């Protein structure tokens, strides 16, 4: 079973920040938090990952709480092309266990 | 920059036929994975190769499924005597030696009729 809990769906207005939460209360010390997204009928796309510290790249920011029991993926200026299913995964090895993710719909 | 390449992208086959999917990983990646995804679900791990060695197989990989990576480069996933329950997207992914970040291909859709 997936070690993460995500809301099944969210809406976001185009141009606004999309904040996608993820709970991982049983995360262990060596496990990273990974985020992927999947646009309809395509393979999952890597977004970002982190261990303890907040991370930022050209796609998104990842905020991990101090106790590491939850995290938030932030898409700073959502566009229609960000409409996708977003998966939060915690793992310390190569084997990912996906949940059902959050279906983000960006609205014009 | 070439990503993970999968072929064919779509396959329709009759129940009982054999099918084979090919995966070409990112060139410098020595780890290769196969996942399966059915509608409405997240991808499920099937198997993992490090170079040519198959190091882990999921219980989802029944006897009708076989994966190979003969020269440590491309990989094939064969499904024998296909069943309707095999209809899914088969995803290949790869990663480098020093990272657990895996990169997925676009997937191969299988429809068994």
PDB file of C-alpha atoms in Angstrom:
ATOM      1  CA  UNK A   1       0.000   0.000   0.000  1.00  0.00           C
ATOM      2  CA  UNK A   2       1.061   3.561  -0.659  1.00  0.00           C
ATOM      3  CA  UNK A   3       2.490   5.386   2.339  1.00  0.00           C
ATOM      4  CA  UNK A   4       0.972   8.679   1.259  1.00  0.00           C
ATOM      5  CA  UNK A   5      -2.460  10.275   1.389  1.00  0.00           C
ATOM      6  CA  UNK A   6      -3.521  12.901  -1.123  1.00  0.00           C
ATOM      7  CA  UNK A   7      -6.850  14.578  -1.854  1.00  0.00           C
ATOM      8  CA  UNK A   8      -8.460  12.966  -4.888  1.00  0.00           C
ATOM      9  CA  UNK A   9      -9.009  16.208  -6.768  1.00  0.00           C
ATOM     10  CA  UNK A  10      -8.357  19.936  -6.718  1.00  0.00           C
ATOM     11  CA  UNK A  11      -9.130  22.920  -8.917  1.00  0.00           C
ATOM     12  CA  UNK A  12      -6.911  25.933  -9.461  1.00  0.00           C
ATOM     13  CA  UNK A  13      -7.405  29.124 -11.446  1.00  0.00           C
ATOM     14  CA  UNK A  14      -4.978  29.710 -14.265  1.00  0.00           C
ATOM     15  CA  UNK A  15      -2.131  31.992 -13.212  1.00  0.00           C
ATOM     16  CA  UNK A  16      -2.609  31.288  -9.536  1.00  0.00           C
ATOM     17  CA  UNK A  17      -0.410  29.103  -7.362  1.00  0.00           C
ATOM     18  CA  UNK A  18      -1.466  25.481  -7.043  1.00  0.00           C
ATOM     19  CA  UNK A  19      -0.699  23.980  -3.643  1.00  0.00           C
ATOM     20  CA  UNK A  20      -0.958  20.198  -3.571  1.00  0.00           C
ATOM     21  CA  UNK A  21      -0.760  18.591  -0.123  1.00  0.00           C
ATOM     22  CA  UNK A  22       0.511  15.150   0.779  1.00  0.00           C
ATOM     23  CA  UNK A  23       0.454  13.355   4.115  1.00  0.00           C
ATOM     24  CA  UNK A  24       3.142  10.782   4.879  1.00  0.00           C
ATOM     25  CA  UNK A  25       2.960  10.362   8.628  1.00  0.00           C
ATOM     26  CA  UNK A  26       4.868   7.042   8.653  1.00  0.00           C
ATOM     27  CA  UNK A  27       7.846   8.299   6.666  1.00  0.00           C
ATOM     28  CA  UNK A  28      11.180   6.966   7.910  1.00  0.00           C
ATOM     29  CA  UNK A  29      14.423   8.866   8.240  1.00  0.00           C
ATOM     30  CA  UNK A  30      15.962   7.627   5.008  1.00  0.00           C
ATOM     31  CA  UNK A  31      12.931   8.061   2.806  1.00  0.00           C
ATOM     32  CA  UNK A  32      12.734  10.803   0.238  1.00  0.00           C
ATOM     33  CA  UNK A  33       9.574  12.545  -0.909  1.00  0.00           C
ATOM     34  CA  UNK A  34       9.138  12.422  -4.678  1.00  0.00           C
ATOM     35  CA  UNK A  35       6.551  14.140  -6.838  1.00  0.00           C
ATOM     36  CA  UNK A  36       5.558  13.059 -10.318  1.00  0.00           C
ATOM     37  CA  UNK A  37       2.726  14.079 -12.566  1.00  0.00           C
ATOM     38  CA  UNK A  38       0.913  12.246 -15.302  1.00  0.00           C
ATOM     39  CA  UNK A  39      -0.822  14.000 -18.109  1.00  0.00           C
ATOM     40  CA  UNK A  40      -3.530  11.955 -19.742  1.00  0.00           C
ATOM     41  CA  UNK A  41      -2.244   8.847 -21.530  1.00  0.00           C
ATOM     42  CA  UNK A  42       1.403   9.730 -20.992  1.00  0.00           C
ATOM     43  CA  UNK A  43       4.058   8.286 -18.700  1.00  0.00           C
ATOM     44  CA  UNK A  44       4.684   9.892 -15.296  1.00  0.00           C
ATOM     45  CA  UNK A  45       6.931  12.935 -15.411  1.00  0.00           C
ATOM     46  CA  UNK A  46       9.430  13.621 -12.630  1.00  0.00           C
ATOM     47  CA  UNK A  47       8.886  16.994 -10.947  1.00  0.00           C
ATOM     48  CA  UNK A  48      10.972  17.288  -7.799  1.00  0.00           C
ATOM     49  CA  UNK A  49      12.157  15.427  -4.720  1.00  0.00           C
ATOM     50  CA  UNK A  50      13.522  16.189  -1.268  1.00  0.00           C
ATOM     51  CA  UNK A  51      14.617  14.657   2.006  1.00  0.00           C
ATOM     52  CA  UNK A  52      14.364  17.309   4.722  1.00  0.00           C
ATOM     53  CA  UNK A  53      14.928  20.708   3.212  1.00  0.00           C
ATOM     54  CA  UNK A  54      12.640  22.647   0.958  1.00  0.00           C
ATOM     55  CA  UNK A  55      13.544  22.359  -2.684  1.00  0.00           C
ATOM     56  CA  UNK A  56      12.891  24.453  -5.757  1.00  0.00           C
ATOM     57  CA  UNK A  57      13.501  23.871  -9.431  1.00  0.00           C
ATOM     58  CA  UNK A  58      12.229  25.309 -12.674  1.00  0.00           C
ATOM     59  CA  UNK A  59       8.967  23.411 -12.408  1.00  0.00           C
ATOM     60  CA  UNK A  60       7.919  23.632  -8.791  1.00  0.00           C
ATOM     61  CA  UNK A  61       8.752  24.068  -5.121  1.00  0.00           C
ATOM     62  CA  UNK A  62       8.562  21.364  -2.482  1.00  0.00           C
ATOM     63  CA  UNK A  63       7.868  22.312   1.107  1.00  0.00           C
ATOM     64  CA  UNK A  64       8.449  19.566   3.691  1.00  0.00           C
ATOM     65  CA  UNK A  65       7.297  20.120   7.267  1.00  0.00           C
ATOM     66  CA  UNK A  66       9.883  19.985  10.013  1.00  0.00           C
ATOM     67  CA  UNK A  67       8.563  16.670  11.321  1.00  0.00           C
ATOM     68  CA  UNK A  68       8.527  15.384   7.696  1.00  0.00           C
ATOM     69  CA  UNK A  69       5.023  14.005   8.120  1.00  0.00           C
ATOM     70  CA  UNK A  70       3.599  16.079   5.314  1.00  0.00           C
ATOM     71  CA  UNK A  71       4.649  18.075   2.296  1.00  0.00           C
ATOM     72  CA  UNK A  72       3.232  20.497  -0.249  1.00  0.00           C
ATOM     73  CA  UNK A  73       4.037  20.767  -3.915  1.00  0.00           C
ATOM     74  CA  UNK A  74       3.676  24.311  -5.190  1.00  0.00           C
ATOM     75  CA  UNK A  75       3.229  25.200  -8.836  1.00  0.00           C
ATOM     76  CA  UNK A  76       3.744  28.963  -8.642  1.00  0.00           C
ATOM     77  CA  UNK A  77       1.771  30.050 -11.711  1.00  0.00           C
ATOM     78  CA  UNK A  78      -0.452  27.245 -12.888  1.00  0.00           C
ATOM     79  CA  UNK A  79      -1.258  26.994 -16.577  1.00  0.00           C
ATOM     80  CA  UNK A  80      -3.794  24.874 -18.411  1.00  0.00           C
ATOM     81  CA  UNK A  81      -0.966  22.487 -19.324  1.00  0.00           C
ATOM     82  CA  UNK A  82      -0.482  21.710 -15.637  1.00  0.00           C
ATOM     83  CA  UNK A  83      -3.789  19.845 -15.607  1.00  0.00           C
ATOM     84  CA  UNK A  84      -2.722  16.321 -14.638  1.00  0.00           C
ATOM     85  CA  UNK A  85      -2.702  13.692 -11.909  1.00  0.00           C
ATOM     86  CA  UNK A  86      -0.016  14.469  -9.337  1.00  0.00           C
ATOM     87  CA  UNK A  87       1.553  11.650  -7.345  1.00  0.00           C
ATOM     88  CA  UNK A  88       3.413  11.991  -4.065  1.00  0.00           C
ATOM     89  CA  UNK A  89       5.688   9.032  -3.271  1.00  0.00           C
ATOM     90  CA  UNK A  90       7.933   8.322  -0.313  1.00  0.00           C
ATOM     91  CA  UNK A  91      10.745   5.878  -0.839  1.00  0.00           C
ATOM     92  CA  UNK A  92      14.345   5.162   0.029  1.00  0.00           C
ATOM     93  CA  UNK A  93      14.881   2.770  -2.838  1.00  0.00           C
ATOM     94  CA  UNK A  94      14.095   2.401  -6.503  1.00  0.00           C
ATOM     95  CA  UNK A  95      10.714   0.751  -6.002  1.00  0.00           C
ATOM     96  CA  UNK A  96       7.971   3.352  -6.055  1.00  0.00           C
ATOM     97  CA  UNK A  97       4.555   2.620  -4.619  1.00  0.00           C
ATOM     98  CA  UNK A  98       2.060   4.936  -6.240  1.00  0.00           C
ATOM     99  CA  UNK A  99      -1.266   5.866  -4.721  1.00  0.00           C
ATOM    100  CA  UNK A 100      -4.123   7.253  -6.795  1.00  0.00           C
ATOM    101  CA  UNK A 101      -2.762  10.810  -6.670  1.00  0.00           C
ATOM    102  CA  UNK A 102      -4.498  14.183  -6.888  1.00  0.00           C
ATOM    103  CA  UNK A 103      -6.257  15.118 -10.087  1.00  0.00           C
ATOM    104  CA  UNK A 104      -5.487  18.819 -10.565  1.00  0.00           C
ATOM    105  CA  UNK A 105      -7.667  20.754 -12.935  1.00  0.00           C
ATOM    106  CA  UNK A 106      -6.466  24.204 -13.925  1.00  0.00           C
ATOM    107  CA  UNK A 107      -9.392  26.413 -14.896  1.00  0.00           C
ATOM    108  CA  UNK A 108      -9.239  29.194 -17.473  1.00  0.00           C
TER     109      UNK A 108
ATOM    110  CA  UNK B   1      18.584  14.360 -25.182  1.00  0.00           C
ATOM    111  CA  UNK B   2      16.682  11.144 -25.652  1.00  0.00           C
ATOM    112  CA  UNK B   3      14.463   9.910 -22.878  1.00  0.00           C
ATOM    113  CA  UNK B   4      13.148   6.427 -22.286  1.00  0.00           C
ATOM    114  CA  UNK B   5      11.735   5.028 -25.507  1.00  0.00           C
ATOM    115  CA  UNK B   6       9.032   2.371 -25.727  1.00  0.00           C
ATOM    116  CA  UNK B   7       7.691   0.445 -28.683  1.00  0.00           C
ATOM    117  CA  UNK B   8       5.008  -0.112 -29.752  1.00  0.00           C
ATOM    118  CA  UNK B   9       2.968   2.657 -28.189  1.00  0.00           C
ATOM    119  CA  UNK B  10      -0.273   0.827 -28.794  1.00  0.00           C
ATOM    120  CA  UNK B  11      -1.050  -2.826 -29.344  1.00  0.00           C
ATOM    121  CA  UNK B  12      -4.389  -4.547 -29.834  1.00  0.00           C
ATOM    122  CA  UNK B  13      -4.250  -8.311 -29.657  1.00  0.00           C
ATOM    123  CA  UNK B  14      -6.633 -11.219 -29.464  1.00  0.00           C
ATOM    124  CA  UNK B  15      -6.902 -13.202 -26.276  1.00  0.00           C
ATOM    125  CA  UNK B  16      -4.410 -16.034 -26.254  1.00  0.00           C
ATOM    126  CA  UNK B  17      -1.842 -14.336 -28.453  1.00  0.00           C
ATOM    127  CA  UNK B  18       1.663 -13.401 -27.324  1.00  0.00           C
ATOM    128  CA  UNK B  19       2.873  -9.811 -27.274  1.00  0.00           C
ATOM    129  CA  UNK B  20       6.286  -8.253 -26.748  1.00  0.00           C
ATOM    130  CA  UNK B  21       7.155  -4.716 -25.745  1.00  0.00           C
ATOM    131  CA  UNK B  22      10.553  -3.124 -26.105  1.00  0.00           C
ATOM    132  CA  UNK B  23      12.168  -0.463 -23.937  1.00  0.00           C
ATOM    133  CA  UNK B  24      15.270   1.575 -24.633  1.00  0.00           C
ATOM    134  CA  UNK B  25      16.398   3.349 -21.453  1.00  0.00           C
ATOM    135  CA  UNK B  26      18.303   6.601 -21.174  1.00  0.00           C
ATOM    136  CA  UNK B  27      21.741   5.699 -22.502  1.00  0.00           C
ATOM    137  CA  UNK B  28      23.852   6.086 -19.377  1.00  0.00           C
ATOM    138  CA  UNK B  29      21.314   4.472 -17.043  1.00  0.00           C
ATOM    139  CA  UNK B  30      22.128   0.991 -15.806  1.00  0.00           C
ATOM    140  CA  UNK B  31      18.885   0.437 -13.894  1.00  0.00           C
ATOM    141  CA  UNK B  32      15.673  -0.405 -15.711  1.00  0.00           C
ATOM    142  CA  UNK B  33      12.144  -0.947 -14.411  1.00  0.00           C
ATOM    143  CA  UNK B  34       8.813  -2.139 -15.704  1.00  0.00           C
ATOM    144  CA  UNK B  35       5.536  -0.922 -14.217  1.00  0.00           C
ATOM    145  CA  UNK B  36       1.928  -1.591 -15.152  1.00  0.00           C
ATOM    146  CA  UNK B  37      -0.942   0.864 -14.929  1.00  0.00           C
ATOM    147  CA  UNK B  38      -4.651   0.195 -15.261  1.00  0.00           C
ATOM    148  CA  UNK B  39      -7.305   2.857 -15.691  1.00  0.00           C
ATOM    149  CA  UNK B  40      -7.821   5.029 -12.645  1.00  0.00           C
ATOM    150  CA  UNK B  41      -4.908   3.538 -10.730  1.00  0.00           C
ATOM    151  CA  UNK B  42      -1.330   4.565 -10.166  1.00  0.00           C
ATOM    152  CA  UNK B  43       1.491   2.570 -11.748  1.00  0.00           C
ATOM    153  CA  UNK B  44       2.394  -0.745 -10.080  1.00  0.00           C
ATOM    154  CA  UNK B  45       5.933  -2.094  -9.926  1.00  0.00           C
ATOM    155  CA  UNK B  46       6.577  -5.252 -11.935  1.00  0.00           C
ATOM    156  CA  UNK B  47      10.322  -5.838 -12.128  1.00  0.00           C
ATOM    157  CA  UNK B  48      13.779  -4.283 -11.881  1.00  0.00           C
ATOM    158  CA  UNK B  49      17.067  -4.831 -13.686  1.00  0.00           C
ATOM    159  CA  UNK B  50      20.509  -3.665 -12.781  1.00  0.00           C
ATOM    160  CA  UNK B  51      22.531  -4.021 -15.941  1.00  0.00           C
ATOM    161  CA  UNK B  52      21.494  -7.434 -17.317  1.00  0.00           C
ATOM    162  CA  UNK B  53      20.545  -8.930 -13.961  1.00  0.00           C
ATOM    163  CA  UNK B  54      16.881  -9.106 -13.010  1.00  0.00           C
ATOM    164  CA  UNK B  55      17.061  -8.376  -9.296  1.00  0.00           C
ATOM    165  CA  UNK B  56      13.424  -8.192  -8.284  1.00  0.00           C
ATOM    166  CA  UNK B  57      10.085  -9.414  -9.585  1.00  0.00           C
ATOM    167  CA  UNK B  58       6.690  -8.490  -8.222  1.00  0.00           C
ATOM    168  CA  UNK B  59       4.064 -11.102  -7.452  1.00  0.00           C
ATOM    169  CA  UNK B  60       2.062  -9.332 -10.169  1.00  0.00           C
ATOM    170  CA  UNK B  61       4.452 -10.828 -12.712  1.00  0.00           C
ATOM    171  CA  UNK B  62       2.766 -14.158 -13.348  1.00  0.00           C
ATOM    172  CA  UNK B  63       4.382 -17.074 -15.164  1.00  0.00           C
ATOM    173  CA  UNK B  64       2.995 -15.739 -18.423  1.00  0.00           C
ATOM    174  CA  UNK B  65       5.164 -12.652 -18.125  1.00  0.00           C
ATOM    175  CA  UNK B  66       8.875 -12.611 -18.840  1.00  0.00           C
ATOM    176  CA  UNK B  67      11.261  -9.697 -18.966  1.00  0.00           C
ATOM    177  CA  UNK B  68      14.789  -9.706 -20.269  1.00  0.00           C
ATOM    178  CA  UNK B  69      17.646  -7.293 -20.630  1.00  0.00           C
ATOM    179  CA  UNK B  70      20.231  -9.420 -22.412  1.00  0.00           C
ATOM    180  CA  UNK B  71      23.047  -6.937 -22.900  1.00  0.00           C
ATOM    181  CA  UNK B  72      22.241  -4.530 -20.146  1.00  0.00           C
ATOM    182  CA  UNK B  73      20.863  -1.994 -22.595  1.00  0.00           C
ATOM    183  CA  UNK B  74      17.360  -2.408 -24.039  1.00  0.00           C
ATOM    184  CA  UNK B  75      14.764  -4.620 -22.394  1.00  0.00           C
ATOM    185  CA  UNK B  76      11.794  -6.639 -23.578  1.00  0.00           C
ATOM    186  CA  UNK B  77       8.620  -7.590 -21.746  1.00  0.00           C
ATOM    187  CA  UNK B  78       6.762 -10.541 -23.207  1.00  0.00           C
ATOM    188  CA  UNK B  79       3.270 -11.601 -22.245  1.00  0.00           C
ATOM    189  CA  UNK B  80       2.267 -15.085 -23.340  1.00  0.00           C
ATOM    190  CA  UNK B  81      -1.304 -16.279 -23.813  1.00  0.00           C
ATOM    191  CA  UNK B  82      -2.726 -12.836 -23.173  1.00  0.00           C
ATOM    192  CA  UNK B  83      -5.910 -12.449 -21.144  1.00  0.00           C
ATOM    193  CA  UNK B  84      -8.342  -9.559 -21.042  1.00  0.00           C
ATOM    194  CA  UNK B  85      -7.068  -8.692 -17.578  1.00  0.00           C
ATOM    195  CA  UNK B  86      -3.683  -7.933 -19.099  1.00  0.00           C
ATOM    196  CA  UNK B  87      -5.138  -4.845 -20.775  1.00  0.00           C
ATOM    197  CA  UNK B  88      -3.162  -1.963 -19.301  1.00  0.00           C
ATOM    198  CA  UNK B  89      -0.399   0.515 -19.977  1.00  0.00           C
ATOM    199  CA  UNK B  90       3.056  -0.982 -19.547  1.00  0.00           C
ATOM    200  CA  UNK B  91       5.589   1.583 -18.458  1.00  0.00           C
ATOM    201  CA  UNK B  92       9.336   1.325 -18.662  1.00  0.00           C
ATOM    202  CA  UNK B  93      11.607   3.534 -16.610  1.00  0.00           C
ATOM    203  CA  UNK B  94      15.308   3.919 -15.964  1.00  0.00           C
ATOM    204  CA  UNK B  95      17.690   5.485 -13.498  1.00  0.00           C
ATOM    205  CA  UNK B  96      21.380   5.964 -12.962  1.00  0.00           C
ATOM    206  CA  UNK B  97      23.523   4.100 -10.479  1.00  0.00           C
ATOM    207  CA  UNK B  98      23.724   6.842  -7.899  1.00  0.00           C
ATOM    208  CA  UNK B  99      20.152   8.051  -7.898  1.00  0.00           C
ATOM    209  CA  UNK B 100      16.709   6.713  -7.021  1.00  0.00           C
ATOM    210  CA  UNK B 101      15.077   9.232  -9.343  1.00  0.00           C
ATOM    211  CA  UNK B 102      13.535   7.237 -12.130  1.00  0.00           C
ATOM    212  CA  UNK B 103      12.461   8.524 -15.519  1.00  0.00           C
ATOM    213  CA  UNK B 104       9.512   6.976 -17.276  1.00  0.00           C
ATOM    214  CA  UNK B 105       8.823   6.372 -20.924  1.00  0.00           C
ATOM    215  CA  UNK B 106       5.528   7.210 -22.590  1.00  0.00           C
ATOM    216  CA  UNK B 107       4.191   3.720 -22.050  1.00  0.00           C
ATOM    217  CA  UNK B 108       2.862   0.945 -24.235  1.00  0.00           C
ATOM    218  CA  UNK B 109      -0.895   0.509 -24.226  1.00  0.00           C
ATOM    219  CA  UNK B 110      -2.139  -3.056 -24.520  1.00  0.00           C
ATOM    220  CA  UNK B 111      -5.736  -3.912 -25.340  1.00  0.00           C
ATOM    221  CA  UNK B 112      -6.686  -7.587 -25.311  1.00  0.00           C
ATOM    222  CA  UNK B 113      -9.915  -8.332 -27.163  1.00  0.00           C
TER     223      UNK B 113
END
